[in-house]
Amino acid sequence: MQQFVPLMRSTTIRILCSLVLLISLTDAQTMTIAQRVDSLLRLMTLDEKVGQLNQYTDDGVATGPVTLDKDKPQQVKQGKLGSILNVLGGERTRSWQKIAMQSRLRIPLLFGQDVVHGYKTTFPIPLAEACSWDLEAMERAARIAAVEASAGGVHWTFAPMVDISRDPRWGRVMEGAGEDTYLGSQIAAARVRGFQGKGIGQTDAVMACVKHFAAYGAAVGGRDYNSVDMSDRMLWETYLPPFKAALDAGAGTFMNSFNDLNGIPATGNSYLMRDILKGKWNFSGFVVSDWGSVGEMINHGSVKDPADAARSAILAGCDMDMESRCYTGTLAKLVTDGVVPMAVVDDAVRRILTKKFELGLFDDPYRFCDPKREAKALNEPAHAAAARDMARKSIVLLKNEKNILPISKGTKTIAFIGPLVKAVKQNKGFWDVELPGVDSNFIVTQWEGLQEKIGKHSTLLYAKGCEIEGNDRSGFAEAVETAKKADVVILSIGERRDMSGEAKSRSDLSIPGVQVELAMELLKTGKPVVVLINAGRPLVFNELADAAPAILYTWWLGSEAGNAIADVLFGDYNPSAKLAMTFPRSVGQIPIYYNYYNTGRPATGDNDRFYRSAYIDLSIHPRYEFGYGLGYSPFTYSGLKLSVGSMSMTGTIQASVTITNAGKYAGEEVVQLYLRDLVGSIIRPMKELKDFRKIALAPGESKTITFTIDKEKLSFYDQHVQWVAEPGEFELMIGASSRDIRQKERFTLTK
Ligand code: NOJ
């Protein structure tokens, strides 16, 4: 029926439209969103419907291979575009929206943006934040990003990225929450809560887009965009739960992914989108493709041309086409030819319009671009304070021999050396937002942070030493001379910020260039050297790890990097972060993760001849395990007690343990609970994180904490991919890392 509408006389259309718009305005209070969507849908031509399913980037900002269209404004006027991504700033979003208001049905545009770790205020990269294990802080970071972005006209963020990843060669590990499903699920939900605040439609909230559905993190060889081949059980047990957690937290949209899953591209995968997401999980929001991924199915070899790609994607449940231009060129014909049912297109349009209504855009299309609110939100001192807090919580102390950290504030001369000391933008990490007209000095460099901290008490010396990359050693001599003049040397080295991120897979995970050599030269001076490693992924640095007395893994910390690093170096913050990803000893150990299955010949030590399911040239252990991280105070664990020794399927067990701060610094400890099902119809991992608490303790203080074990924590997917708990014996382990188990007990689950 709709395709005949263009044939009607334009005056009739205008009267009809005005009538319906009037109805939708006057009845807005009484009509439900579903009714408003339906009345609008009835007015739309097929081309206008397809337009709603189409998303382009704003010209000039590329987060993928850009196709420039000169007539984009014209297309918006013709209702050929439902959404634009990468529109930066309130003014620009307003001007695009004005154009949309000249279209026949005045359907507002939806503005999407990768607000991944902040908008103007840049927070640490998500993997770094994950190491804080501080859900409230991560929720706050996402909240602030939403407050800033929504004031700048952004309706929708392409975050959180919830892909579990066990391969640090993959550059996108920086964007997620690491390797663990339980921790990743908690963080996914916290970030959705943060972005969406009190709900979609609040002017200080942005709609979340959970990505990349699904299994993108398991790309073969850690090569970006690569294939994924995994069992259904692995998919359900390890990779899907963070998506489900994000959905349960209310996430409005999902993004599918570039990879194929067991031979079917995720973008055209109806098992993922129709059966699981929109079927079993009853997801009522919409799915956007990844950038160009609809058209890229031609390269995958699953479809023959753009029309075939559009058919495959829309039928599989991909509602919006980001940038591939397949829907816009072919979908209307596919419908008129009867290849794609109109009902499928209507369903996709309905899902998108519903979100536009929920956002309140039909009531006021400009409600998210308010210059006053924007100016205030982008200059809020509380945001910088939160970024500093998040950043210091993200720094992982890997080594601290002879307690050389924290550095005493009375230290006379400090040498601050390395290519990252005075770097500005490097601190922002990969997914920063480049706002027009915003001064990049908004970043507190590491040099500035330290200067501010030591004030006039100490002398701060500087030498660059070398570049991040290349083999120029000409700065070594000056660096060594500078170190010799100091009481303490701080060396800041690492990756370039864009060596991790999308399309940034690396086969060599060493610290680039001659930076480690520089470190070795400085260590030869005999001065205490504290090494800061800035990176977007776990790197391999065994020589340095053995030789340096103190190492802080700082990741990329964002706007407040310098202040946060200074706080930790001088003990104004006691580091509390724990690794959310295993650090390998060598690229050859990858994939490496803590929750592996035992083999029939489990490695019991490094020297067993036959019982050695690892490599002859490497320790069986990673360099730093999941959950590892030191602080300035040791914590002791004692008195593990289980309320009962056995529980039924409907029962629970309380496990309590006492943690004591045995040092002289107040601090926080992440107490980790792991479980192992000793005998199962499907073999179970050696241990799985099932709960954790982050607690603050004053020096000498003790706290008893209690975990509750219920059937849910003991369940897993069986061979029929059913979620079951099997009676039998379990081991409960409580520790300071996945390897550093301090207390354990066994209990039984009965029928
Ligand atoms: C491609 C990335 O994979 C995705 O995560 C991102 O949201 C889009 N580009 C848009 O920038």
mmCIF file of C-alpha atoms in Angstrom, residues 101-239:
data_model
loop_
_atom_site.group_PDB
_atom_site.id
_atom_site.type_symbol
_atom_site.label_atom_id
_atom_site.label_comp_id
_atom_site.label_asym_id
_atom_site.label_seq_id
_atom_site.Cartn_x
_atom_site.Cartn_y
_atom_site.Cartn_z
ATOM 1 C CA MET A 101 12.889 19.232 9.875
ATOM 2 C CA GLN A 102 12.524 20.239 6.230
ATOM 3 C CA SER A 103 11.759 16.668 5.219
ATOM 4 C CA ARG A 104 8.189 15.676 4.380
ATOM 5 C CA LEU A 105 7.425 13.896 7.649
ATOM 6 C CA ARG A 106 9.894 15.841 9.786
ATOM 7 C CA ILE A 107 11.250 12.697 11.366
ATOM 8 C CA PRO A 108 14.187 13.731 13.538
ATOM 9 C CA LEU A 109 17.664 12.390 12.956
ATOM 10 C CA LEU A 110 19.358 10.220 15.535
ATOM 11 C CA PHE A 111 22.960 11.225 16.284
ATOM 12 C CA GLY A 112 25.359 8.412 17.202
ATOM 13 C CA GLN A 113 28.917 8.689 18.422
ATOM 14 C CA ASP A 114 31.646 6.452 19.822
ATOM 15 C CA VAL A 115 31.645 7.851 23.343
ATOM 16 C CA VAL A 116 33.745 4.959 24.557
ATOM 17 C CA HIS A 117 35.802 6.414 27.397
ATOM 18 C CA GLY A 118 34.594 9.940 27.726
ATOM 19 C CA TYR A 119 33.522 12.859 25.592
ATOM 20 C CA LYS A 120 35.362 16.070 26.440
ATOM 21 C CA THR A 121 36.677 14.653 29.681
ATOM 22 C CA THR A 122 38.612 11.575 28.647
ATOM 23 C CA PHE A 123 38.536 8.721 31.131
ATOM 24 C CA PRO A 124 40.995 5.808 31.134
ATOM 25 C CA ILE A 125 40.605 3.298 28.333
ATOM 26 C CA PRO A 126 37.914 0.762 29.260
ATOM 27 C CA LEU A 127 40.393 -2.077 29.883
ATOM 28 C CA ALA A 128 42.222 0.128 32.368
ATOM 29 C CA GLU A 129 38.988 1.072 34.110
ATOM 30 C CA ALA A 130 38.105 -2.616 34.288
ATOM 31 C CA CYS A 131 41.253 -3.169 36.363
ATOM 32 C CA SER A 132 39.738 -0.981 39.073
ATOM 33 C CA TRP A 133 37.022 -3.604 39.681
ATOM 34 C CA ASP A 134 35.138 -0.560 40.941
ATOM 35 C CA LEU A 135 31.677 -0.769 39.429
ATOM 36 C CA GLU A 136 30.464 2.474 40.960
ATOM 37 C CA ALA A 137 33.427 4.403 39.604
ATOM 38 C CA MET A 138 32.925 2.929 36.128
ATOM 39 C CA GLU A 139 29.225 3.744 36.232
ATOM 40 C CA ARG A 140 30.119 7.309 37.252
ATOM 41 C CA ALA A 141 32.608 7.614 34.372
ATOM 42 C CA ALA A 142 29.948 6.526 31.872
ATOM 43 C CA ARG A 143 27.433 8.872 33.528
ATOM 44 C CA ILE A 144 29.736 11.853 33.113
ATOM 45 C CA ALA A 145 30.469 10.923 29.509
ATOM 46 C CA ALA A 146 26.711 10.847 28.930
ATOM 47 C CA VAL A 147 26.122 14.211 30.611
ATOM 48 C CA GLU A 148 28.741 15.831 28.392
ATOM 49 C CA ALA A 149 27.835 14.039 25.157
ATOM 50 C CA SER A 150 24.082 14.531 25.491
ATOM 51 C CA ALA A 151 24.611 18.254 26.035
ATOM 52 C CA GLY A 152 26.530 18.273 22.756
ATOM 53 C CA GLY A 153 23.608 16.765 20.868
ATOM 54 C CA VAL A 154 24.631 13.098 21.000
ATOM 55 C CA HIS A 155 21.663 10.770 21.484
ATOM 56 C CA TRP A 156 23.342 7.466 21.247
ATOM 57 C CA THR A 157 26.768 6.049 22.114
ATOM 58 C CA PHE A 158 28.332 3.013 20.466
ATOM 59 C CA ALA A 159 29.326 1.613 23.826
ATOM 60 C CA PRO A 160 29.820 -0.375 25.935
ATOM 61 C CA MET A 161 31.976 -2.801 24.049
ATOM 62 C CA VAL A 162 31.529 -6.049 25.961
ATOM 63 C CA ASP A 163 33.586 -8.508 23.904
ATOM 64 C CA ILE A 164 35.440 -11.002 26.056
ATOM 65 C CA SER A 165 39.011 -11.214 24.824
ATOM 66 C CA ARG A 166 41.772 -13.635 25.630
ATOM 67 C CA ASP A 167 44.246 -12.488 23.047
ATOM 68 C CA PRO A 168 46.262 -9.309 23.634
ATOM 69 C CA ARG A 169 47.441 -9.297 20.032
ATOM 70 C CA TRP A 170 43.945 -8.057 19.223
ATOM 71 C CA GLY A 171 44.123 -4.253 19.358
ATOM 72 C CA ARG A 172 40.566 -3.905 20.567
ATOM 73 C CA VAL A 173 41.220 -5.472 23.955
ATOM 74 C CA MET A 174 41.668 -1.841 25.076
ATOM 75 C CA GLU A 175 37.965 -1.202 24.538
ATOM 76 C CA GLY A 176 36.524 -3.998 26.622
ATOM 77 C CA ALA A 177 36.611 -5.306 30.162
ATOM 78 C CA GLY A 178 39.180 -8.034 29.623
ATOM 79 C CA GLU A 179 39.025 -11.797 29.677
ATOM 80 C CA ASP A 180 36.535 -12.733 32.352
ATOM 81 C CA THR A 181 32.856 -13.337 31.766
ATOM 82 C CA TYR A 182 31.666 -12.607 35.303
ATOM 83 C CA LEU A 183 33.651 -9.389 35.727
ATOM 84 C CA GLY A 184 32.822 -8.400 32.146
ATOM 85 C CA SER A 185 29.104 -8.869 32.770
ATOM 86 C CA GLN A 186 29.132 -6.748 35.909
ATOM 87 C CA ILE A 187 31.020 -4.007 34.105
ATOM 88 C CA ALA A 188 28.754 -4.173 31.046
ATOM 89 C CA ALA A 189 25.717 -3.554 33.241
ATOM 90 C CA ALA A 190 27.431 -0.761 35.193
ATOM 91 C CA ARG A 191 28.363 1.056 32.002
ATOM 92 C CA VAL A 192 24.845 0.771 30.574
ATOM 93 C CA ARG A 193 23.448 2.158 33.834
ATOM 94 C CA GLY A 194 25.923 5.014 33.604
ATOM 95 C CA PHE A 195 25.210 5.930 29.993
ATOM 96 C CA GLN A 196 21.449 5.654 30.266
ATOM 97 C CA GLY A 197 21.188 7.255 33.710
ATOM 98 C CA LYS A 198 17.582 7.547 34.844
ATOM 99 C CA GLY A 199 16.469 6.313 31.443
ATOM 100 C CA ILE A 200 16.371 6.904 27.713
ATOM 101 C CA GLY A 201 14.592 10.206 27.201
ATOM 102 C CA GLN A 202 16.283 12.082 30.030
ATOM 103 C CA THR A 203 18.199 14.949 28.446
ATOM 104 C CA ASP A 204 21.376 14.021 30.334
ATOM 105 C CA ALA A 205 21.379 10.410 29.148
ATOM 106 C CA VAL A 206 22.622 8.737 25.989
ATOM 107 C CA MET A 207 21.211 5.506 24.658
ATOM 108 C CA ALA A 208 23.694 2.643 24.946
ATOM 109 C CA CYS A 209 24.668 0.375 22.051
ATOM 110 C CA VAL A 210 26.110 -2.907 23.217
ATOM 111 C CA LYS A 211 28.702 -4.259 20.831
ATOM 112 C CA HIS A 212 29.843 -6.304 18.954
ATOM 113 C CA PHE A 213 27.259 -9.016 18.732
ATOM 114 C CA ALA A 214 28.825 -11.483 18.894
ATOM 115 C CA ALA A 215 32.113 -13.206 19.661
ATOM 116 C CA TYR A 216 34.234 -10.553 17.902
ATOM 117 C CA GLY A 217 36.794 -10.852 20.715
ATOM 118 C CA ALA A 218 37.642 -14.399 19.677
ATOM 119 C CA ALA A 219 38.974 -13.472 16.226
ATOM 120 C CA VAL A 220 41.459 -16.137 15.117
ATOM 121 C CA GLY A 221 45.043 -15.112 15.831
ATOM 122 C CA GLY A 222 43.929 -11.825 17.368
ATOM 123 C CA ARG A 223 43.707 -10.388 13.873
ATOM 124 C CA ASP A 224 41.028 -7.724 13.651
ATOM 125 C CA TYR A 225 37.867 -8.460 11.664
ATOM 126 C CA ASN A 226 38.888 -12.123 11.506
ATOM 127 C CA SER A 227 36.798 -15.288 11.628
ATOM 128 C CA VAL A 228 35.555 -16.891 14.794
ATOM 129 C CA ASP A 229 34.998 -20.593 15.104
ATOM 130 C CA MET A 230 33.669 -21.799 18.428
ATOM 131 C CA SER A 231 31.292 -24.264 19.979
ATOM 132 C CA ASP A 232 27.812 -23.136 20.846
ATOM 133 C CA ARG A 233 28.519 -23.984 24.463
ATOM 134 C CA MET A 234 31.566 -21.731 24.531
ATOM 135 C CA LEU A 235 29.525 -18.981 22.917
ATOM 136 C CA TRP A 236 26.802 -19.212 25.546
ATOM 137 C CA GLU A 237 29.065 -19.750 28.519
ATOM 138 C CA THR A 238 31.876 -17.307 27.876
ATOM 139 C CA TYR A 239 30.955 -14.749 25.215
#
